[in-house]
Tab-separated table of C-alpha atoms and ligand atoms in Angstrom:
chain	number	residue	atom	x	y	z
O	99	MET	CA	56.762	-24.140	-28.788
O	100	ASN	CA	53.672	-24.936	-26.760
O	101	LYS	CA	54.036	-22.462	-23.892
O	102	LYS	CA	53.207	-23.468	-20.311
O	103	LYS	CA	50.686	-21.271	-18.534
O	104	VAL	CA	52.018	-19.965	-15.217
O	105	LEU	CA	49.523	-18.129	-13.047
O	106	SER	CA	51.180	-15.991	-10.346
O	107	VAL	CA	48.847	-14.897	-7.563
O	108	VAL	CA	49.190	-11.804	-5.407
O	109	GLY	CA	46.773	-10.677	-2.703
O	110	THR	CA	48.474	-8.369	-0.230
O	111	ARG	CA	51.380	-5.912	-0.128
O	112	PRO	CA	54.065	-8.384	1.000
O	113	GLU	CA	52.963	-11.020	-1.523
O	114	ALA	CA	53.345	-8.511	-4.344
O	115	ILE	CA	56.786	-7.373	-3.145
O	116	LYS	CA	58.031	-10.954	-2.863
O	117	MET	CA	56.332	-12.303	-6.004
O	118	ALA	CA	57.392	-9.370	-8.226
O	119	PRO	CA	60.950	-10.673	-8.812
O	120	VAL	CA	59.520	-14.078	-9.802
O	121	ILE	CA	56.982	-12.562	-12.202
O	122	LEU	CA	59.635	-10.340	-13.790
O	123	ALA	CA	62.062	-13.272	-14.152
O	124	LEU	CA	59.360	-15.500	-15.663
O	125	LYS	CA	58.545	-12.847	-18.253
O	126	ASN	CA	62.020	-13.433	-19.752
O	127	GLU	CA	61.361	-17.158	-20.201
O	128	GLN	CA	60.427	-18.349	-23.703
O	129	TRP	CA	58.610	-21.422	-22.432
O	130	ALA	CA	56.313	-19.550	-20.043
O	131	GLU	CA	53.109	-17.651	-20.648
O	132	VAL	CA	52.925	-15.549	-17.502
O	133	ARG	CA	49.562	-14.514	-16.142
O	134	VAL	CA	49.032	-12.460	-12.989
O	135	LEU	CA	45.997	-12.841	-10.761
O	136	ALA	CA	45.389	-10.148	-8.145
O	137	THR	CA	42.861	-11.247	-5.557
O	138	ALA	CA	43.250	-7.710	-4.200
O	139	GLN	CA	42.790	-8.901	-0.630
O	140	HIS	CA	44.550	-5.566	-0.148
O	141	ARG	CA	43.504	-2.787	-2.508
O	142	GLN	CA	45.559	0.393	-2.085
O	143	MET	CA	48.627	-1.337	-0.626
O	144	LEU	CA	48.666	-3.960	-3.394
O	145	ASP	CA	48.302	-1.346	-6.114
O	146	GLN	CA	51.190	0.672	-4.633
O	147	VAL	CA	53.542	-2.284	-5.059
O	148	LEU	CA	52.356	-3.423	-8.487
O	149	GLU	CA	52.970	0.098	-9.752
O	150	VAL	CA	56.525	0.194	-8.357
O	151	PHE	CA	57.399	-3.027	-10.192
O	152	ASP	CA	55.380	-2.112	-13.282
O	153	ILE	CA	53.195	-5.217	-13.104
O	154	GLU	CA	49.652	-5.144	-14.470
O	155	PRO	CA	47.353	-7.952	-13.303
O	156	ASP	CA	45.565	-9.902	-16.053
O	157	ILE	CA	42.714	-10.703	-13.661
O	158	ASP	CA	41.650	-8.653	-10.638
O	159	LEU	CA	39.074	-10.032	-8.190
O	160	ASP	CA	38.885	-6.759	-6.226
O	161	ILE	CA	37.898	-8.770	-3.164
O	162	MET	CA	38.809	-6.359	-0.335
O	163	ARG	CA	36.066	-5.013	1.926
O	164	PRO	CA	36.554	-2.705	4.934
O	165	ASN	CA	37.539	-4.625	8.087
O	166	GLN	CA	36.955	-7.943	6.342
O	167	ALA	CA	36.384	-11.091	8.419
O	168	LEU	CA	38.515	-14.145	7.692
O	169	THR	CA	35.589	-16.485	7.012
O	170	THR	CA	33.764	-14.241	4.561
O	171	LEU	CA	37.013	-13.300	2.824
O	172	THR	CA	37.828	-17.001	2.405
O	173	ALA	CA	34.344	-17.928	1.218
O	174	ARG	CA	34.132	-15.106	-1.320
O	175	LEU	CA	37.596	-15.886	-2.640
O	176	LEU	CA	36.867	-19.584	-3.088
O	177	LEU	CA	33.771	-18.834	-5.139
O	178	ASP	CA	35.563	-16.356	-7.400
O	179	LEU	CA	38.560	-18.653	-7.838
O	180	ASP	CA	36.363	-21.414	-9.227
O	181	ASP	CA	35.595	-19.349	-12.325
O	182	VAL	CA	39.165	-18.097	-12.735
O	183	LEU	CA	40.785	-21.533	-12.506
O	184	GLN	CA	38.179	-23.002	-14.839
O	185	ALA	CA	38.897	-20.340	-17.448
O	186	GLU	CA	42.672	-20.096	-17.092
O	187	LYS	CA	43.558	-23.787	-17.369
O	188	SER	CA	46.995	-23.052	-15.872
O	189	ASP	CA	49.798	-25.603	-15.920
O	190	ILE	CA	51.021	-24.289	-12.572
O	191	VAL	CA	49.862	-21.709	-10.045
O	192	LEU	CA	52.392	-19.846	-7.891
O	193	VAL	CA	51.508	-18.451	-4.467
O	194	GLN	CA	53.713	-16.649	-1.960
O	195	GLY	CA	53.664	-16.651	1.837
O	196	ASP	CA	50.874	-17.304	4.322
O	197	THR	CA	47.906	-15.037	3.770
O	198	THR	CA	44.247	-15.974	3.322
O	199	THR	CA	44.836	-15.601	-0.429
O	200	VAL	CA	47.582	-18.246	-0.339
O	201	MET	CA	45.626	-20.814	1.674
O	202	THR	CA	42.481	-20.312	-0.381
O	203	VAL	CA	44.220	-20.483	-3.754
O	204	ALA	CA	46.090	-23.637	-2.705
O	205	LEU	CA	42.789	-25.269	-1.718
O	206	ALA	CA	40.978	-24.176	-4.890
O	207	CYS	CA	43.877	-25.480	-7.026
O	208	PHE	CA	43.735	-28.791	-5.173
O	209	TYR	CA	40.046	-29.106	-6.043
O	210	HIS	CA	40.827	-28.230	-9.670
O	211	ARG	CA	43.856	-30.584	-9.728
O	212	ILE	CA	46.262	-27.823	-10.684
O	213	PRO	CA	49.810	-28.080	-9.251
O	214	VAL	CA	50.895	-25.284	-6.917
O	215	GLY	CA	54.350	-23.833	-6.346
O	216	HIS	CA	54.706	-22.297	-2.888
O	217	VAL	CA	57.202	-19.450	-2.636
O	218	GLU	CA	58.505	-18.848	0.923
O	219	ALA	CA	57.598	-22.375	1.998
O	220	GLY	CA	58.318	-23.999	5.338
O	221	LEU	CA	58.240	-21.071	7.764
O	222	ARG	CA	56.858	-22.303	11.083
O	223	THR	CA	56.490	-21.250	14.698
O	224	GLY	CA	54.753	-24.518	15.585
O	225	ASN	CA	51.993	-22.482	17.263
O	226	MET	CA	48.671	-22.220	15.391
O	227	GLN	CA	47.689	-19.170	17.465
O	228	ASN	CA	50.831	-17.185	16.706
O	229	PRO	CA	50.904	-15.796	14.121
O	230	PHE	CA	47.144	-16.101	13.652
O	231	PRO	CA	45.907	-17.134	11.154
O	232	GLU	CA	49.161	-17.294	9.146
O	233	GLU	CA	50.621	-20.428	10.766
O	234	ALA	CA	47.520	-22.422	9.721
O	235	ASN	CA	47.537	-20.843	6.265
O	236	ARG	CA	51.102	-21.932	5.525
O	237	VAL	CA	50.639	-25.400	6.997
O	238	ILE	CA	47.605	-25.958	4.753
O	239	ALA	CA	49.318	-24.481	1.672
O	240	GLY	CA	52.390	-26.603	2.425
O	241	ARG	CA	50.323	-29.779	2.632
O	242	LEU	CA	48.761	-29.085	-0.773
O	243	ALA	CA	51.688	-27.675	-2.767
O	244	ARG	CA	53.686	-29.635	-5.331
O	245	TRP	CA	56.823	-27.406	-5.284
O	246	HIS	CA	58.186	-25.939	-2.060
O	247	PHE	CA	60.574	-23.010	-2.507
O	248	ALA	CA	62.070	-22.774	0.971
O	249	PRO	CA	64.008	-19.604	1.784
O	250	THR	CA	66.446	-21.207	4.244
O	251	GLU	CA	67.761	-24.596	5.320
O	252	SER	CA	65.748	-24.415	8.535
O	253	SER	CA	62.515	-23.909	6.562
O	254	ARG	CA	63.492	-26.955	4.476
O	255	GLN	CA	63.932	-28.947	7.689
O	256	ASN	CA	60.461	-27.873	8.894
O	257	LEU	CA	58.956	-29.290	5.694
O	258	LEU	CA	60.903	-32.539	5.932
O	259	HIS	CA	59.610	-32.992	9.501
O	260	GLU	CA	56.069	-32.689	8.145
O	261	GLY	CA	56.728	-35.486	5.677
O	262	ILE	CA	57.185	-33.396	2.525
O	263	ALA	CA	59.340	-35.309	0.027
O	264	ASP	CA	62.902	-34.008	-0.180
O	265	GLU	CA	62.837	-33.908	-3.997
O	266	ASN	CA	59.926	-31.452	-3.917
O	267	ILE	CA	61.801	-28.901	-1.759
O	268	VAL	CA	64.394	-26.457	-3.069
O	269	VAL	CA	66.221	-23.936	-0.884
O	270	THR	CA	66.158	-20.716	-2.908
O	271	GLY	CA	66.616	-17.844	-0.463
O	272	ASN	CA	63.818	-15.339	0.013
O	273	THR	CA	62.755	-13.271	-2.992
O	274	VAL	CA	62.281	-10.305	-0.633
O	275	ILE	CA	66.026	-9.702	-0.890
O	276	ASP	CA	65.782	-9.718	-4.717
O	277	ALA	CA	63.063	-7.048	-4.430
O	278	LEU	CA	65.110	-5.084	-1.910
O	279	TRP	CA	68.273	-4.955	-4.048
O	280	MET	CA	66.205	-4.099	-7.149
O	281	THR	CA	64.731	-1.172	-5.231
O	282	VAL	CA	67.903	0.007	-3.480
O	283	ALA	CA	69.482	0.290	-6.940
O	284	LYS	CA	66.905	2.951	-7.882
O	285	ASP	CA	66.778	6.566	-6.812
O	286	LEU	CA	65.279	6.472	-3.323
O	287	ASP	CA	63.362	9.420	-1.995
O	288	LEU	CA	61.609	9.154	1.354
O	289	GLY	CA	59.381	12.104	0.470
O	290	ILE	CA	58.996	13.145	4.111
O	291	GLU	CA	60.908	16.015	5.646
O	292	LEU	CA	63.062	14.829	8.568
O	293	ASP	CA	65.514	16.635	10.822
O	294	PRO	CA	68.906	15.511	9.455
O	295	GLU	CA	70.483	15.980	12.901
O	296	LYS	CA	68.127	13.590	14.675
O	297	ARG	CA	68.118	9.820	14.764
O	298	LEU	CA	65.089	8.034	13.307
O	299	VAL	CA	63.133	5.145	14.805
O	300	LEU	CA	60.894	3.485	12.200
O	301	ILE	CA	57.797	1.598	13.353
O	302	THR	CA	55.288	-0.781	11.728
O	303	SER	CA	52.659	-3.009	13.333
O	304	HIS	CA	49.679	-4.967	12.059
O	305	ARG	CA	49.453	-8.505	13.483
O	306	ARG	CA	45.997	-9.816	14.313
O	307	GLU	CA	47.168	-11.595	17.494
O	308	ASN	CA	48.266	-8.175	18.824
O	309	PHE	CA	44.871	-6.488	18.291
O	310	GLY	CA	43.336	-5.026	21.462
O	311	GLU	CA	45.370	-4.746	24.671
O	312	PRO	CA	48.727	-5.960	23.250
O	313	PHE	CA	48.581	-3.247	20.576
O	314	ARG	CA	47.667	-0.651	23.209
O	315	ASN	CA	50.769	-1.754	25.167
O	316	ILE	CA	52.875	-1.205	22.070
O	317	CYS	CA	51.451	2.318	21.682
O	318	ARG	CA	52.069	3.075	25.385
O	319	ALA	CA	55.691	1.965	25.001
O	320	LEU	CA	56.159	4.159	21.913
O	321	HIS	CA	54.642	7.067	23.801
O	322	THR	CA	57.086	6.567	26.695
O	323	LEU	CA	60.066	6.302	24.343
O	324	ALA	CA	59.050	9.466	22.507
O	325	THR	CA	58.658	11.365	25.811
O	326	ARG	CA	62.025	10.223	27.148
O	327	ASN	CA	63.849	10.913	23.874
O	328	PRO	CA	62.768	14.308	22.523
O	329	ASP	CA	65.934	14.359	20.381
O	330	VAL	CA	64.809	11.239	18.467
O	331	GLN	CA	62.152	11.262	15.719
O	332	PHE	CA	59.702	8.396	15.371
O	333	LEU	CA	58.172	7.628	11.973
O	334	TYR	CA	55.192	5.275	11.933
O	335	PRO	CA	53.463	4.451	8.603
O	336	VAL	CA	50.183	3.125	9.968
O	337	HIS	CA	48.602	-0.040	8.514
O	338	PRO	CA	45.073	0.725	7.212
O	339	ASN	CA	43.411	-2.118	9.130
O	340	PRO	CA	40.908	-0.218	11.330
O	341	ASN	CA	41.933	-2.293	14.388
O	342	VAL	CA	45.369	-0.701	14.062
O	343	LYS	CA	44.702	2.652	12.463
O	344	ASP	CA	42.022	3.887	14.844
O	345	VAL	CA	43.969	2.964	17.986
O	346	ALA	CA	47.294	4.312	16.677
O	347	HIS	CA	45.740	7.676	15.860
O	348	GLU	CA	43.833	7.807	19.157
O	349	MET	CA	46.911	7.006	21.288
O	350	LEU	CA	49.781	8.580	19.328
O	351	GLY	CA	48.063	11.110	17.089
O	352	ASP	CA	49.095	14.421	18.615
O	353	TYR	CA	52.602	13.748	19.654
O	354	GLN	CA	55.324	16.164	18.601
O	355	ASN	CA	58.149	13.723	17.769
O	356	ILE	CA	55.943	10.848	16.516
O	357	HIS	CA	55.029	11.231	12.875
O	358	LEU	CA	52.080	9.024	11.844
O	359	CYS	CA	51.590	8.652	8.112
O	360	GLU	CA	49.791	6.527	5.524
O	361	PRO	CA	51.540	3.315	4.405
O	362	LEU	CA	54.573	4.327	2.369
O	363	ASP	CA	55.153	3.148	-1.182
O	364	TYR	CA	57.809	0.458	-1.281
O	365	ALA	CA	60.696	2.641	-2.515
O	366	PRO	CA	60.125	5.395	0.087
O	367	PHE	CA	59.764	2.702	2.752
O	368	VAL	CA	63.130	1.238	1.759
O	369	ALA	CA	64.515	4.793	1.981
O	370	ALA	CA	63.031	5.058	5.486
O	371	MET	CA	64.645	1.768	6.532
O	372	LYS	CA	68.002	2.948	5.184
O	373	ARG	CA	67.669	6.309	6.979
O	374	SER	CA	66.593	4.708	10.280
O	375	TYR	CA	68.747	4.076	13.330
O	376	LEU	CA	66.481	1.399	14.726
O	377	ILE	CA	63.307	-0.391	13.576
O	378	ILE	CA	60.484	-1.567	15.836
O	379	SER	CA	58.098	-3.866	13.947
O	380	ASP	CA	56.010	-7.023	13.899
O	381	SER	CA	56.335	-7.365	10.111
O	382	GLY	CA	57.668	-10.545	8.558
O	383	GLY	CA	59.204	-8.802	5.565
O	384	VAL	CA	60.880	-6.123	7.654
O	385	GLN	CA	62.560	-8.831	9.788
O	386	GLU	CA	64.155	-10.058	6.561
O	387	GLU	CA	65.032	-6.738	4.917
O	388	ALA	CA	66.374	-4.764	7.869
O	389	PRO	CA	69.270	-7.128	8.729
O	390	ALA	CA	70.401	-6.950	5.095
O	391	LEU	CA	70.470	-3.147	5.441
O	392	GLY	CA	72.358	-3.382	8.750
O	393	LYS	CA	69.466	-2.086	10.851
O	394	PRO	CA	68.587	-3.629	14.235
O	395	VAL	CA	64.969	-4.746	14.610
O	396	LEU	CA	63.012	-5.141	17.839
O	397	VAL	CA	60.188	-7.531	16.952
O	398	LEU	CA	56.827	-6.915	18.632
O	399	ARG	CA	56.113	-10.629	18.930
O	400	ASP	CA	56.905	-13.461	21.359
O	401	GLU	CA	57.654	-16.001	18.634
O	402	THR	CA	59.000	-15.837	15.114
O	403	GLU	CA	59.084	-18.175	12.121
O	404	ARG	CA	62.278	-16.361	11.096
O	405	PRO	CA	64.786	-17.572	13.712
O	406	GLU	CA	67.920	-17.044	11.607
O	407	ALA	CA	68.371	-13.313	12.266
O	408	VAL	CA	67.538	-13.769	15.967
O	409	GLU	CA	70.217	-16.474	16.192
O	410	GLN	CA	72.697	-14.128	14.540
O	411	GLY	CA	71.868	-11.452	17.138
O	412	VAL	CA	70.658	-8.769	14.708
O	413	VAL	CA	66.944	-9.103	15.514
O	414	LYS	CA	65.509	-9.328	19.038
O	415	LEU	CA	62.031	-10.474	20.151
O	416	VAL	CA	60.466	-8.064	22.644
O	417	GLY	CA	56.804	-9.131	22.345
O	418	PRO	CA	53.962	-6.671	22.617
O	419	ASN	CA	55.419	-6.102	26.091
O	420	TYR	CA	55.638	-2.519	27.418
O	421	ASP	CA	58.696	-3.027	29.668
O	422	ARG	CA	60.707	-5.018	27.130
O	423	ILE	CA	60.044	-2.573	24.280
O	424	VAL	CA	61.024	0.445	26.371
O	425	GLU	CA	64.068	-1.233	27.950
O	426	GLU	CA	65.527	-2.704	24.741
O	427	ALA	CA	64.886	0.362	22.590
O	428	GLN	CA	66.385	2.648	25.224
O	429	ARG	CA	69.444	0.409	25.475
O	430	LEU	CA	70.013	0.651	21.725
O	431	LEU	CA	69.571	4.434	21.814
O	432	ASP	CA	72.008	4.862	24.753
O	433	ASP	CA	74.600	2.119	24.472
O	434	GLU	CA	76.740	2.369	21.373
O	435	SER	CA	78.387	-1.040	21.724
O	436	ALA	CA	75.013	-2.796	22.188
O	437	TYR	CA	73.861	-0.970	19.068
O	438	ARG	CA	76.914	-1.906	17.013
O	439	ALA	CA	76.534	-5.565	17.977
O	440	MET	CA	73.097	-5.569	16.322
O	441	ALA	CA	73.797	-3.263	13.365
O	442	ARG	CA	76.064	-5.647	11.521
O	443	GLY	CA	74.594	-6.071	8.055
O	444	VAL	CA	73.981	-9.786	7.590
O	445	SER	CA	71.546	-11.352	5.131
O	446	PRO	CA	70.471	-14.796	6.290
O	447	TYR	CA	67.394	-14.709	4.048
O	448	GLY	CA	68.857	-14.313	0.601
O	449	ASP	CA	71.510	-13.082	-1.810
O	450	GLY	CA	69.219	-11.389	-4.338
O	451	HIS	CA	69.102	-14.372	-6.739
O	452	SER	CA	66.169	-16.337	-5.324
O	453	ALA	CA	63.783	-15.728	-8.231
O	454	GLU	CA	66.379	-17.088	-10.686
O	455	ARG	CA	66.568	-20.315	-8.674
O	456	ILE	CA	62.786	-20.686	-8.608
O	457	VAL	CA	62.508	-20.117	-12.353
O	458	LYS	CA	65.326	-22.590	-13.018
O	459	VAL	CA	63.419	-25.334	-11.166
O	460	LEU	CA	60.298	-24.634	-13.232
O	461	ARG	CA	62.253	-24.440	-16.513
O	462	GLU	CA	63.888	-27.795	-15.840
O	463	HIS	CA	60.502	-29.316	-15.111
O	464	PHE	CA	58.567	-27.883	-18.037
O	465	VAL	CA	61.126	-27.698	-20.845
G	237	UD1	C1	47.072	-9.329	5.790
G	237	UD1	C2	47.490	-10.790	6.023
G	237	UD1	C3	48.771	-10.852	6.845
G	237	UD1	C4	49.851	-9.991	6.218
G	237	UD1	C5	49.318	-8.580	6.037
G	237	UD1	C6	50.334	-7.715	5.352
G	237	UD1	C7	45.699	-12.460	6.250
G	237	UD1	C8	44.717	-13.067	7.148
G	237	UD1	N1	46.442	-11.470	6.782
G	237	UD1	O1	46.723	-8.759	7.028
G	237	UD1	O2	49.227	-12.197	6.892
G	237	UD1	O3	50.962	-9.971	7.082
G	237	UD1	O4	48.140	-8.620	5.221
G	237	UD1	O5	50.022	-6.371	5.463
G	237	UD1	O6	45.790	-12.826	5.100
G	237	UD1	N2	43.006	-2.435	4.290
G	237	UD1	C9	42.795	-1.309	3.511
G	237	UD1	N3	43.589	-1.116	2.407
G	237	UD1	C10	44.560	-1.976	2.040
G	237	UD1	C11	44.772	-3.113	2.849
G	237	UD1	C12	43.991	-3.341	3.954
G	237	UD1	O7	41.932	-0.503	3.805
G	237	UD1	O8	45.238	-1.749	1.030
G	237	UD1	C13	42.162	-2.658	5.492
G	237	UD1	C14	40.740	-3.104	5.100
G	237	UD1	O9	39.830	-2.570	6.014
G	237	UD1	C15	40.835	-4.633	5.262
G	237	UD1	C16	41.723	-4.714	6.491
G	237	UD1	O10	42.712	-3.701	6.292
G	237	UD1	O11	39.581	-5.246	5.435
G	237	UD1	C17	42.336	-6.049	6.733
G	237	UD1	O12	42.965	-6.585	5.569
G	237	UD1	P1	43.363	-8.153	5.547
G	237	UD1	O13	44.076	-8.442	4.273
G	237	UD1	O14	42.187	-9.007	5.874
G	237	UD1	O15	44.331	-8.318	6.756
G	237	UD1	P2	45.665	-7.575	7.133
G	237	UD1	O16	45.546	-7.231	8.549
G	237	UD1	O17	45.976	-6.517	6.143
G	238	UDP	N1	56.344	-1.882	3.548
G	238	UDP	C1	56.046	-0.842	2.659
G	238	UDP	N2	55.457	0.291	3.157
G	238	UDP	C2	55.178	0.469	4.466
G	238	UDP	C3	55.467	-0.607	5.357
G	238	UDP	C4	56.039	-1.762	4.862
G	238	UDP	O1	56.293	-0.943	1.452
G	238	UDP	O2	54.665	1.536	4.852
G	238	UDP	C5	56.947	-3.120	3.010
G	238	UDP	C6	58.156	-3.673	3.726
G	238	UDP	O3	59.363	-3.164	3.193
G	238	UDP	C7	58.046	-5.181	3.519
G	238	UDP	C8	56.548	-5.395	3.393
G	238	UDP	O4	55.971	-4.131	3.148
G	238	UDP	O5	58.655	-5.610	2.323
G	238	UDP	C9	56.005	-6.006	4.644
G	238	UDP	O6	54.621	-5.981	4.620
G	238	UDP	P1	53.739	-6.166	5.921
G	238	UDP	O7	54.519	-5.749	7.112
G	238	UDP	O8	52.449	-5.486	5.652
G	238	UDP	O9	53.467	-7.733	5.941
G	238	UDP	P2	54.265	-8.996	6.498
G	238	UDP	O10	55.635	-8.963	5.919
G	238	UDP	O11	54.252	-8.910	7.985
G	238	UDP	O12	53.446	-10.139	6.033
């Protein structure tokens, strides 16, 4: 059989986590020759994930530079992609999410007339400034893609409103839940010593629109919560972006019940989510995973492209707002019934079979 060449692209940590189930499922398909392109927009954090899922890139652009600017990252990627796409002659290219890698690959494929499948299509806030630059990235990728793998019905509706043809959209669920269940099934070891008697608050933060004063507000709120709750431990794996890392260490570095650490490998991070009482985060992926694990999330943003968990009452938006973060976190620490109302274990983003659905669409098209 003449195999079809499928090029799966990963650039950052969340892309690798969410693309891994698709890559692994494609590798079982007789009709597909699977190739993996790492732009390595992230270096260490991408490598961490690829190792967990035992995926070796066929091509690695090693593009990351310290504190990279969006324009130079985009320009350098576009140039490198020209050569890759020319050489690969792929029948389809798969991208995931809304990073600079995704937008740039979609554009380069358009120029090379290669069809693109967009995994996690149709997420929208409707505000180009929030999240920045991700809303623009996914709008552009969505305009250029041939296949739209929408995680939920509401993401499908967003695409229909933008004029995307219904027959090109398939609701698949989010592959992040596939990755989560694959990982939960393994032996999970957090690898960090915690007091078993004390509750754990897990924190992550990295959004560009929060850089500067909003991020300092977040740190002030965490500081206040840690002071008021000496019997609670706070674990914060700090994102390596210097705009986050330097401020987090400056403002929270020497605090007895706040433990700052390097980004955790995916399996230990899942262990940390499972061990946590409450999660405070601006991460997209964490907003999807934590509800499935029954953990309440306070989201450090004013808007979200993931409204489903908010509507179900298991995720709450608190913004990068000092008063709201302190008030809502304290309520969940003090008020058991408020806590139980949010810690319900619902999974609006997937059932763990999303990659199978994506592969089925491609099989039916190519075979
Ligand atoms: C990127 C994505 C964002 C995604 C996030 C996930 C864009 C514009 N942003 O944000 O949508 O939510 O990844 O984490 O695509 N760095 C390292 N090592 C790493 C990774 C990053 O040192 O493994 C540092 C580097 O200094 C790098 C900087 O972080 O220049 C920023 O990386 P970049 O990918 O541009 O943006 P993120 O903030 O990570
Ligand atoms: N994650 C991880 N280690 C960490 C923090 C997060 O493996 O120290 C995982 C998390 O479980 C989720 C993904 O990384 O699947 C989210 O990535 P990130 O928050 O960087 O990006 P976003 O989802 O906001 O695009």
